XYZ file of C-alpha atoms in Angstrom:
637
model
C 124.192 151.359 -84.261
C 122.352 151.015 -80.973
C 122.797 153.504 -78.207
C 124.999 152.956 -75.193
C 121.996 151.956 -73.119
C 121.110 149.101 -75.420
C 119.533 146.020 -73.981
C 122.323 143.516 -73.214
C 120.135 140.746 -74.629
C 119.473 142.610 -77.875
C 119.470 140.178 -80.755
C 122.242 142.140 -82.440
C 124.643 140.585 -79.945
C 123.885 137.198 -81.370
C 123.806 138.247 -85.016
C 125.205 135.627 -87.328
C 126.740 138.176 -89.681
C 129.326 140.840 -89.006
C 127.925 144.406 -88.864
C 129.329 146.420 -91.784
C 130.645 149.161 -89.516
C 132.962 146.701 -87.784
C 133.991 144.662 -90.807
C 137.696 143.954 -90.977
C 140.122 143.530 -93.851
C 140.481 140.083 -95.359
C 142.400 137.744 -93.079
C 141.218 139.204 -89.777
C 139.361 136.802 -87.503
C 137.787 139.189 -84.998
C 134.411 140.833 -85.384
C 135.516 144.048 -83.694
C 137.565 146.926 -85.075
C 141.296 146.418 -84.847
C 141.629 149.690 -82.939
C 139.260 148.407 -80.243
C 140.967 145.098 -79.681
C 144.537 145.256 -80.864
C 146.117 143.260 -83.598
C 145.336 139.584 -83.292
C 148.367 137.339 -83.218
C 147.780 134.074 -85.053
C 149.595 130.878 -84.336
C 150.172 128.073 -86.797
C 146.743 126.594 -86.094
C 144.819 129.758 -86.825
C 144.115 130.577 -83.173
C 144.519 134.202 -82.219
C 145.240 136.141 -79.086
C 144.074 139.748 -78.623
C 146.206 142.329 -76.892
C 143.615 143.684 -74.497
C 143.658 147.041 -72.782
C 143.496 145.235 -69.473
C 146.699 143.373 -70.275
C 148.422 146.667 -71.068
C 147.169 148.232 -67.860
C 148.372 145.278 -65.842
C 151.783 145.426 -67.463
C 152.027 149.052 -66.438
C 151.223 148.073 -62.870
C 154.576 146.281 -62.788
C 156.876 149.147 -61.942
C 160.148 150.111 -63.598
C 161.910 148.843 -60.473
C 160.364 145.429 -61.064
C 161.720 145.386 -64.615
C 165.170 146.322 -63.332
C 165.010 143.539 -60.774
C 163.549 141.097 -63.304
C 165.003 142.073 -66.740
C 162.926 140.642 -69.544
C 164.563 138.447 -72.204
C 164.617 139.565 -75.819
C 163.249 137.376 -78.600
C 166.826 136.488 -79.582
C 167.638 135.501 -75.997
C 164.577 133.283 -75.818
C 165.925 131.377 -78.784
C 169.397 130.702 -77.386
C 169.426 130.958 -73.584
C 168.854 127.966 -71.359
C 165.743 128.008 -69.157
C 165.993 127.239 -65.456
C 163.683 127.107 -62.455
C 163.289 129.848 -59.858
C 164.164 128.904 -56.270
C 161.214 127.167 -54.614
C 159.750 129.157 -51.672
C 160.080 127.462 -48.295
C 156.364 127.928 -47.639
C 155.627 125.876 -50.738
C 157.652 123.022 -49.258
C 155.720 123.363 -45.993
C 152.397 123.184 -47.822
C 153.653 120.165 -49.768
C 154.276 118.576 -46.366
C 150.638 119.311 -45.505
C 149.656 117.459 -48.668
C 151.953 114.584 -47.666
C 150.261 114.171 -44.280
C 146.755 114.350 -45.768
C 147.548 111.843 -48.524
C 149.326 109.510 -46.088
C 146.142 109.288 -44.050
C 143.859 109.109 -47.110
C 145.739 106.374 -48.967
C 146.669 104.628 -45.745
C 143.026 103.803 -45.114
C 141.836 103.649 -48.736
C 144.351 100.937 -49.649
C 142.997 98.531 -47.039
C 139.331 99.352 -47.721
C 139.182 96.681 -50.445
C 140.167 93.710 -48.293
C 138.253 95.125 -45.313
C 135.006 95.088 -47.302
C 135.506 92.073 -49.570
C 136.709 89.339 -47.239
C 135.303 88.105 -43.898
C 137.244 87.832 -40.678
C 139.731 85.019 -41.459
C 139.064 81.672 -39.781
C 141.720 80.995 -37.202
C 142.834 84.631 -37.281
C 143.262 86.956 -34.340
C 139.759 88.408 -34.555
C 141.038 91.850 -35.591
C 141.102 91.046 -39.311
C 144.558 89.505 -39.645
C 144.764 85.960 -41.086
C 146.656 83.086 -39.434
C 150.421 83.403 -39.875
C 152.011 81.319 -42.639
C 148.845 80.924 -44.732
C 147.796 82.321 -48.109
C 144.591 83.710 -46.584
C 143.737 87.382 -47.008
C 142.963 89.906 -44.298
C 139.301 90.919 -44.079
C 136.455 92.021 -41.836
C 133.029 92.612 -43.414
C 132.879 89.753 -45.950
C 130.666 91.572 -48.469
C 132.290 90.161 -51.615
C 134.100 91.555 -54.656
C 131.213 93.451 -56.246
C 130.262 95.196 -52.991
C 133.891 96.021 -52.311
C 134.501 97.309 -55.814
C 131.272 99.339 -55.863
C 131.998 101.120 -52.579
C 135.657 101.615 -53.441
C 134.578 103.331 -56.656
C 131.910 105.296 -54.781
C 134.534 106.561 -52.365
C 136.739 107.686 -55.241
C 133.739 109.240 -56.994
C 132.741 111.309 -53.967
C 136.305 112.312 -53.132
C 136.752 113.697 -56.646
C 133.301 115.169 -57.293
C 133.036 117.074 -54.019
C 136.147 119.157 -54.863
C 133.863 121.247 -57.071
C 132.003 122.308 -53.914
C 135.288 122.863 -52.107
C 136.553 125.021 -54.961
C 133.384 127.137 -54.997
C 133.642 127.743 -51.257
C 137.298 128.727 -51.575
C 137.098 130.880 -54.712
C 133.965 132.813 -53.803
C 133.455 132.684 -50.032
C 136.227 131.738 -47.618
C 139.490 131.656 -49.551
C 141.649 128.597 -50.049
C 143.450 128.488 -46.716
C 140.336 128.557 -44.551
C 138.669 125.983 -46.781
C 141.687 123.712 -46.411
C 141.379 124.026 -42.622
C 137.690 123.053 -42.755
C 138.513 119.974 -44.839
C 141.177 118.982 -42.318
C 138.681 119.235 -39.450
C 136.085 117.094 -41.242
C 138.600 114.366 -42.108
C 139.843 114.346 -38.518
C 136.357 113.389 -37.316
C 136.262 110.572 -39.892
C 139.570 109.127 -38.696
C 138.366 109.000 -35.097
C 135.199 107.102 -36.121
C 137.205 104.694 -38.290
C 139.503 103.788 -35.419
C 136.639 103.229 -32.982
C 134.681 101.155 -35.538
C 137.435 98.546 -35.972
C 137.944 97.689 -32.339
C 138.185 93.843 -32.426
C 135.165 93.297 -30.199
C 133.000 95.401 -32.561
C 134.184 93.470 -35.636
C 133.672 90.101 -33.951
C 130.120 91.068 -33.006
C 129.379 91.863 -36.662
C 128.810 95.556 -35.953
C 131.618 97.012 -38.044
C 129.598 98.052 -41.109
C 127.674 101.048 -39.696
C 130.615 102.993 -38.181
C 132.674 102.162 -41.250
C 130.096 103.631 -43.642
C 129.658 106.763 -41.511
C 133.409 107.374 -41.520
C 133.551 106.418 -45.207
C 131.233 109.239 -46.285
C 132.663 111.850 -43.885
C 136.211 111.117 -45.065
C 135.226 111.406 -48.730
C 133.521 114.756 -48.031
C 136.475 116.188 -46.132
C 138.965 115.050 -48.760
C 136.835 116.695 -51.430
C 136.879 120.021 -49.592
C 140.638 119.876 -49.042
C 141.993 118.545 -52.326
C 141.284 121.268 -54.955
C 142.758 124.052 -52.851
C 146.141 122.765 -51.771
C 147.957 122.745 -55.152
C 146.927 126.329 -56.120
C 147.919 127.513 -52.637
C 151.345 125.913 -53.050
C 151.831 127.759 -56.352
C 150.473 131.039 -54.982
C 153.576 131.279 -52.786
C 155.796 131.599 -55.865
C 156.744 135.049 -57.123
C 157.282 136.787 -59.448
C 155.814 134.311 -61.968
C 157.399 136.318 -64.783
C 160.085 135.377 -67.272
C 163.384 137.179 -66.667
C 167.107 136.823 -67.250
C 169.885 136.401 -64.723
C 173.589 135.593 -64.767
C 174.671 132.532 -62.803
C 177.867 132.436 -60.730
C 179.419 130.464 -63.560
C 178.906 133.480 -65.832
C 176.195 131.804 -67.887
C 173.204 133.965 -68.694
C 169.924 132.068 -68.381
C 166.175 132.639 -68.433
C 164.307 132.036 -65.174
C 161.157 130.510 -66.578
C 157.702 130.330 -64.895
C 156.740 127.120 -66.717
C 159.945 125.384 -65.643
C 159.444 126.612 -62.065
C 155.803 125.573 -61.819
C 156.650 122.224 -63.394
C 159.316 121.590 -60.746
C 157.015 122.732 -57.934
C 154.278 120.381 -59.076
C 156.734 117.509 -59.442
C 157.829 118.085 -55.835
C 154.189 118.385 -54.792
C 153.316 115.139 -56.572
C 156.352 113.351 -55.156
C 155.422 114.287 -51.586
C 151.835 113.290 -52.315
C 153.158 109.847 -53.153
C 155.522 109.731 -50.213
C 152.292 109.991 -48.282
C 150.649 107.366 -50.459
C 153.616 105.052 -49.861
C 152.621 105.094 -46.207
C 149.953 102.606 -47.286
C 152.718 99.987 -47.221
C 152.632 100.183 -43.430
C 148.857 99.747 -43.313
C 148.867 96.740 -45.662
C 151.317 94.934 -43.407
C 149.401 96.091 -40.326
C 146.158 94.526 -41.616
C 148.020 91.344 -42.576
C 149.905 90.757 -39.333
C 148.140 92.756 -36.593
C 144.642 93.796 -37.670
C 142.554 96.748 -38.739
C 142.738 98.626 -35.468
C 146.432 99.298 -36.184
C 145.906 99.718 -39.946
C 143.482 102.608 -39.280
C 145.307 104.015 -36.239
C 148.604 104.656 -38.060
C 147.085 107.006 -40.702
C 145.199 108.797 -37.937
C 148.432 109.538 -36.084
C 150.029 110.987 -39.233
C 146.894 112.947 -40.014
C 146.908 114.931 -36.815
C 150.170 116.574 -37.888
C 148.032 118.671 -40.257
C 146.461 121.091 -37.755
C 149.896 121.755 -36.259
C 151.435 122.584 -39.668
C 148.541 124.800 -40.735
C 148.439 126.715 -37.454
C 152.203 127.212 -37.289
C 152.343 128.720 -40.792
C 149.062 130.622 -40.801
C 150.518 134.140 -40.658
C 153.391 133.444 -43.052
C 151.296 131.997 -45.875
C 150.278 134.199 -48.814
C 146.489 134.024 -49.014
C 144.645 135.219 -52.097
C 141.216 136.600 -51.077
C 138.046 135.145 -52.620
C 136.024 136.983 -55.248
C 132.256 136.604 -55.035
C 131.768 137.837 -58.593
C 134.410 135.688 -60.304
C 132.067 132.862 -61.236
C 129.272 135.244 -62.309
C 131.428 136.936 -64.939
C 132.706 133.645 -66.326
C 129.182 132.202 -66.472
C 128.043 135.253 -68.439
C 130.935 134.903 -70.888
C 130.166 131.230 -71.503
C 126.434 131.889 -71.901
C 126.915 134.659 -74.456
C 129.381 132.552 -76.452
C 127.017 129.573 -76.468
C 124.048 131.680 -77.524
C 125.897 133.376 -80.342
C 127.238 130.102 -81.705
C 123.999 128.164 -81.207
C 125.723 125.744 -78.775
C 128.317 124.780 -81.405
C 131.354 124.550 -79.133
C 134.705 124.787 -80.866
C 133.523 126.930 -83.742
C 136.149 129.391 -85.012
C 135.730 132.685 -83.209
C 133.510 130.977 -80.623
C 134.519 133.347 -77.811
C 134.558 136.596 -79.815
C 130.908 137.566 -79.157
C 131.630 137.668 -75.410
C 134.544 140.079 -75.768
C 133.525 143.542 -74.487
C 135.255 145.137 -77.484
C 133.009 143.149 -79.826
C 129.931 143.826 -77.710
C 130.634 147.576 -77.709
C 131.139 147.488 -81.460
C 127.619 146.059 -81.662
C 126.280 148.836 -79.415
C 126.173 146.784 -76.212
C 127.793 148.569 -73.293
C 125.882 147.025 -70.385
C 125.195 143.592 -68.971
C 122.207 143.154 -66.681
C 121.800 146.881 -66.329
C 125.383 147.751 -65.435
C 128.609 148.309 -67.366
C 130.147 145.112 -68.663
C 132.226 143.984 -65.661
C 134.791 141.887 -67.548
C 137.326 142.644 -70.263
C 138.816 140.909 -73.281
C 141.589 139.475 -71.139
C 139.167 137.533 -68.947
C 137.566 136.100 -72.080
C 141.032 134.957 -73.164
C 141.511 133.331 -69.745
C 138.195 131.522 -70.059
C 139.087 130.330 -73.562
C 142.389 128.881 -72.325
C 140.747 127.290 -69.282
C 138.066 125.787 -71.515
C 140.661 124.136 -73.748
C 142.386 122.744 -70.644
C 139.092 121.265 -69.442
C 138.597 119.636 -72.841
C 141.976 117.971 -72.401
C 140.994 116.816 -68.915
C 138.126 114.786 -70.403
C 140.643 112.330 -71.859
C 141.716 111.534 -68.318
C 138.410 109.730 -67.745
C 139.696 106.831 -69.866
C 143.297 107.300 -68.816
C 142.427 106.773 -65.140
C 140.841 103.406 -65.951
C 144.223 102.232 -67.245
C 146.245 103.454 -64.290
C 146.120 100.387 -62.063
C 142.878 99.072 -63.553
C 139.244 99.703 -62.683
C 138.496 100.004 -58.995
C 140.006 97.202 -56.918
C 140.713 94.903 -59.859
C 144.489 95.000 -59.238
C 144.108 93.959 -55.598
C 141.606 91.258 -56.534
C 143.981 89.968 -59.212
C 146.729 89.794 -56.598
C 144.529 87.601 -54.374
C 144.517 84.924 -57.125
C 148.342 84.835 -57.397
C 150.998 83.262 -55.210
C 151.948 85.844 -52.583
C 154.526 83.874 -50.542
C 153.283 85.563 -47.384
C 153.083 89.089 -48.795
C 149.782 91.011 -48.627
C 147.819 90.687 -51.872
C 147.509 94.478 -52.073
C 151.255 94.999 -51.554
C 152.047 95.784 -55.191
C 149.760 98.809 -55.226
C 152.453 100.440 -53.081
C 154.889 100.239 -55.957
C 152.886 103.005 -57.603
C 154.005 105.710 -55.134
C 157.468 104.144 -54.841
C 157.970 104.404 -58.598
C 156.756 108.006 -58.572
C 159.116 108.920 -55.727
C 162.028 107.560 -57.781
C 160.853 109.001 -61.115
C 160.221 112.608 -60.019
C 163.861 113.553 -59.251
C 165.016 111.783 -62.417
C 162.622 113.917 -64.471
C 163.123 117.147 -62.528
C 166.910 117.104 -62.247
C 167.891 114.824 -65.124
C 165.588 114.343 -68.085
C 163.901 117.761 -68.300
C 167.075 119.877 -67.822
C 168.842 117.727 -70.417
C 166.030 118.247 -72.917
C 166.055 121.997 -72.286
C 169.853 122.202 -72.643
C 169.726 120.589 -76.090
C 166.557 122.482 -77.120
C 164.575 119.259 -77.558
C 160.863 120.144 -77.326
C 158.842 118.088 -74.867
C 155.785 120.254 -74.422
C 152.674 119.857 -72.340
C 150.639 117.871 -74.870
C 153.636 115.748 -75.849
C 154.220 114.824 -72.199
C 150.597 113.834 -71.720
C 150.638 111.827 -74.966
C 153.694 109.879 -73.840
C 152.060 109.284 -70.453
C 148.859 108.027 -72.088
C 150.953 105.591 -74.132
C 152.628 104.150 -71.049
C 149.215 103.787 -69.388
C 147.566 101.801 -72.158
C 150.629 99.553 -72.388
C 150.262 98.848 -68.652
C 146.625 97.896 -69.272
C 147.671 95.439 -71.979
C 150.161 93.849 -69.562
C 147.411 93.537 -66.931
C 145.211 91.725 -69.464
C 148.016 89.313 -70.342
C 148.643 88.532 -66.665
C 144.921 87.910 -66.127
C 144.865 85.532 -69.100
C 147.793 83.574 -67.660
C 146.070 83.423 -64.255
C 143.028 81.860 -65.875
C 145.248 79.342 -67.635
C 147.129 78.315 -64.482
C 144.584 78.652 -61.666
C 143.130 75.453 -60.156
C 139.710 76.939 -60.900
C 140.509 78.074 -64.443
C 138.427 81.036 -65.576
C 136.818 81.291 -62.124
C 140.009 82.066 -60.235
C 138.606 84.669 -57.813
C 137.750 83.040 -54.485
C 138.998 79.627 -55.643
C 139.124 76.989 -52.898
C 140.595 74.071 -54.846
C 144.099 73.109 -53.743
C 146.100 76.204 -52.845
C 143.319 78.306 -54.359
C 145.797 80.461 -56.292
C 147.734 80.488 -59.546
C 151.451 79.620 -59.329
C 152.173 82.980 -60.965
C 154.017 85.269 -58.559
C 152.370 88.404 -57.249
C 155.509 90.306 -58.316
C 154.512 89.968 -61.971
C 152.228 92.946 -61.349
C 155.229 95.294 -61.051
C 155.292 96.334 -64.768
C 151.564 97.106 -64.693
C 151.919 99.239 -61.586
C 155.215 100.925 -62.474
C 154.294 101.952 -66.023
C 151.077 103.482 -64.715
C 153.050 105.344 -62.057
C 155.529 106.807 -64.544
C 152.614 107.908 -66.695
C 151.200 109.843 -63.727
C 154.401 111.906 -63.478
C 153.826 112.970 -67.081
C 150.032 113.257 -67.197
C 148.835 114.287 -63.751
C 151.647 116.727 -63.020
C 151.133 118.425 -66.385
C 147.390 118.619 -65.737
C 148.028 120.451 -62.443
C 150.315 122.887 -64.276
C 147.697 123.601 -66.930
C 144.888 123.967 -64.390
C 146.835 126.743 -62.679
C 148.419 128.526 -65.631
C 145.439 128.493 -68.005
C 142.660 129.504 -65.598
C 141.431 132.915 -64.418
C 143.293 133.838 -61.195
C 140.157 133.650 -59.036
C 139.045 130.313 -60.488
C 142.174 128.231 -60.097
C 140.627 126.021 -57.432
C 137.614 125.362 -59.667
C 139.662 124.416 -62.724
C 141.794 122.154 -60.514
C 138.571 120.628 -59.180
C 137.322 120.008 -62.720
C 140.536 118.126 -63.435
C 140.076 116.071 -60.259
C 136.458 115.502 -61.280
C 137.685 113.257 -64.102
C 138.622 110.720 -61.415
C 135.006 110.805 -60.277
C 133.805 110.262 -63.843
C 136.204 107.332 -64.154
C 134.709 105.858 -61.002
C 131.230 106.318 -62.459
C 132.313 104.364 -65.540
C 133.690 101.714 -63.217
C 130.379 101.560 -61.391
C 128.560 101.170 -64.713
C 130.641 98.152 -65.696
C 130.563 96.781 -62.143
C 128.302 93.816 -62.974
C 130.902 92.632 -65.505
C 133.799 92.793 -63.028
C 133.749 89.121 -62.270
C 135.054 85.845 -63.649
C 135.351 84.913 -66.470
C 135.358 88.445 -67.953
C 138.325 90.006 -66.162
C 140.630 89.899 -69.192
C 138.399 92.433 -70.946
C 138.164 94.580 -67.834
C 141.874 95.199 -68.434
C 141.963 95.083 -72.231
C 138.888 97.228 -72.994
C 140.155 100.499 -71.430
C 143.631 99.866 -72.889
C 142.293 99.629 -76.431
C 140.106 102.705 -75.946
C 143.002 104.788 -74.614
C 145.335 103.674 -77.402
C 142.894 105.007 -79.991
C 142.225 108.216 -78.069
C 145.939 108.883 -77.589
C 146.453 109.267 -81.331
C 143.411 111.519 -81.709
C 144.420 113.584 -78.660
C 147.884 114.383 -79.944
C 146.791 115.601 -83.354
C 143.870 117.594 -81.891
C 145.854 119.485 -79.238
C 149.523 119.510 -80.261
C 149.223 123.230 -81.086
C 149.045 123.957 -77.323
C 152.731 123.081 -77.046
C 153.443 126.276 -79.002
C 151.103 128.495 -76.987
C 152.294 130.751 -74.188
C 152.306 128.919 -70.854
C 150.945 131.765 -68.725
C 149.569 135.012 -70.138
C 151.535 138.169 -69.423
C 148.764 139.891 -67.484
C 148.583 137.037 -64.993
C 152.303 137.199 -64.375
C 152.241 140.915 -63.595
C 149.071 140.619 -61.552
C 150.487 137.749 -59.499
C 153.658 139.721 -58.785
C 151.602 142.678 -57.552
C 149.283 140.468 -55.493
C 152.101 138.642 -53.775
C 154.136 141.786 -53.146
C 151.069 143.430 -51.629
C 150.132 140.340 -49.661
C 153.664 139.814 -48.356
C 154.054 143.422 -47.260
C 150.622 143.571 -45.671
C 150.985 140.188 -43.986
C 154.268 141.155 -42.396
C 152.934 144.479 -41.173
C 149.297 143.903 -40.308
C 148.444 140.213 -40.754
C 146.045 140.991 -43.568
C 146.004 140.866 -47.344
C 145.395 144.047 -49.321
C 144.113 143.568 -52.839
C 142.421 145.974 -55.156
C 142.514 148.690 -52.510
C 140.396 146.677 -50.097
C 141.717 145.221 -46.849
C 140.728 141.719 -46.045
C 141.397 139.894 -42.813
C 143.417 136.751 -43.125
């Protein structure tokens, strides 16, 4: 065996056979001695979890007083006791309000972007973008057409969901989440000011609205990208102790206070308030229709400037987890070693074992890049769980294409239907409305009922059900489009029709099932994705894993851009039907590939203990000195 000073890139690390001195009895799946790693625990799918020394050390960090305050359930109690949510911290509600204000401003302007770009200033209108009263005309300003509108709408979405990776890196490794959120708020504030100035009626009438609009367009996307990946983890960081424990209710019933149930409820509340903000777009759609774009862009700006007040008022009270400059380096090294050992064959059994320090030491490797291996087996386990979550997120690329259609196709479809004076983009507001109604039904009705009767409805099952609702909504959208073609005065060239009324007699309200089913699916899919991004990622990479989930929206927009030339008559039926068929097939494959995750532990024990210690330390230090103490090092807030 090599000496302790062995080269960390020695080929023995990547050996394809197990060294005889570390061979295990038949049935063991690890390459390292059992004594070095701990007995692997196998689930029904053959996956195993090592009991690392780090996990044991972290458990010891949770004092005996903590165990008295938070008594752990026995295995028998886990089988019979009902699970309930912990009380939600007030600061989490405050931060959800921050998300509400940011999303109100974001969706308030994004919803009217489509008409603003696609249609020209209406003839006979007021010159601010609003059409003449009592007509079926659509509000507009730039008159660039459907393909331009759809392309830039998708570009906006792409940027807003790709840039979170940058925002996550800044937060996790440099500034921390709270300061990064504040920077994103400042950037978006500048964008809102430019938007409002750029839609002054005299500027639009002179044909000069495009340049200020595009400047604000890119600044807003950048600011949203910096803000978005950090707010959900910060909301959840306020929750302690993030451990499973028993308590006796006033009724005398003994229950388990469950971290998964608590985080699920917190993210449902977070998502509901996000969509309360999104519902604000209803005001902007009517503002563009009846007043003009100066009011449609001013209203979100007014709401937006609540953000600095909320952030400043709660700065000292918020628990802030300091950044770690080395967090990404260790994870990158783990992934690289695993890839090298397995010759890039991702998903191979035991794929992550070569990166475990216990396995590396068994092969004589005690250093990495000239210093002791800086990670432990527990971090490798975190990376493995985060990696599986990111694999699940890839399915959301197709899912997103079914949630309301590709780009602005739903709004464009509405412009070819009879609106009876309603804005053609009105029905998009039924998405947040449905979510606002669905969240309390799930949180306080459906989920508690399922838990009471021990009916499993795990993470993968929830996502599968959500995927199913989404592809059904896509099928309904295709059927509606087919009927529009059959009843429009212009037949299969219904978009922009100027024969007769120019629209199909089909009512705009027929879009409700398409919108509502997609919205319900979001409560199952997106909320669960947020939960998994937090619970399955290394503590100092939660913003990044959240950003990678959000990145799937950017990939969906890229797919939309790729099919952009086909988003026109007479092909719009397949723009709805194609993604629906693809998702229906993938839903079946997804469930059978990942259903084992429903039986895996939601959050590893070491994270629970570590989070309790972090928050206790942060709370004590914040109250006394206004600073967070972690790992023996003081850090200014």
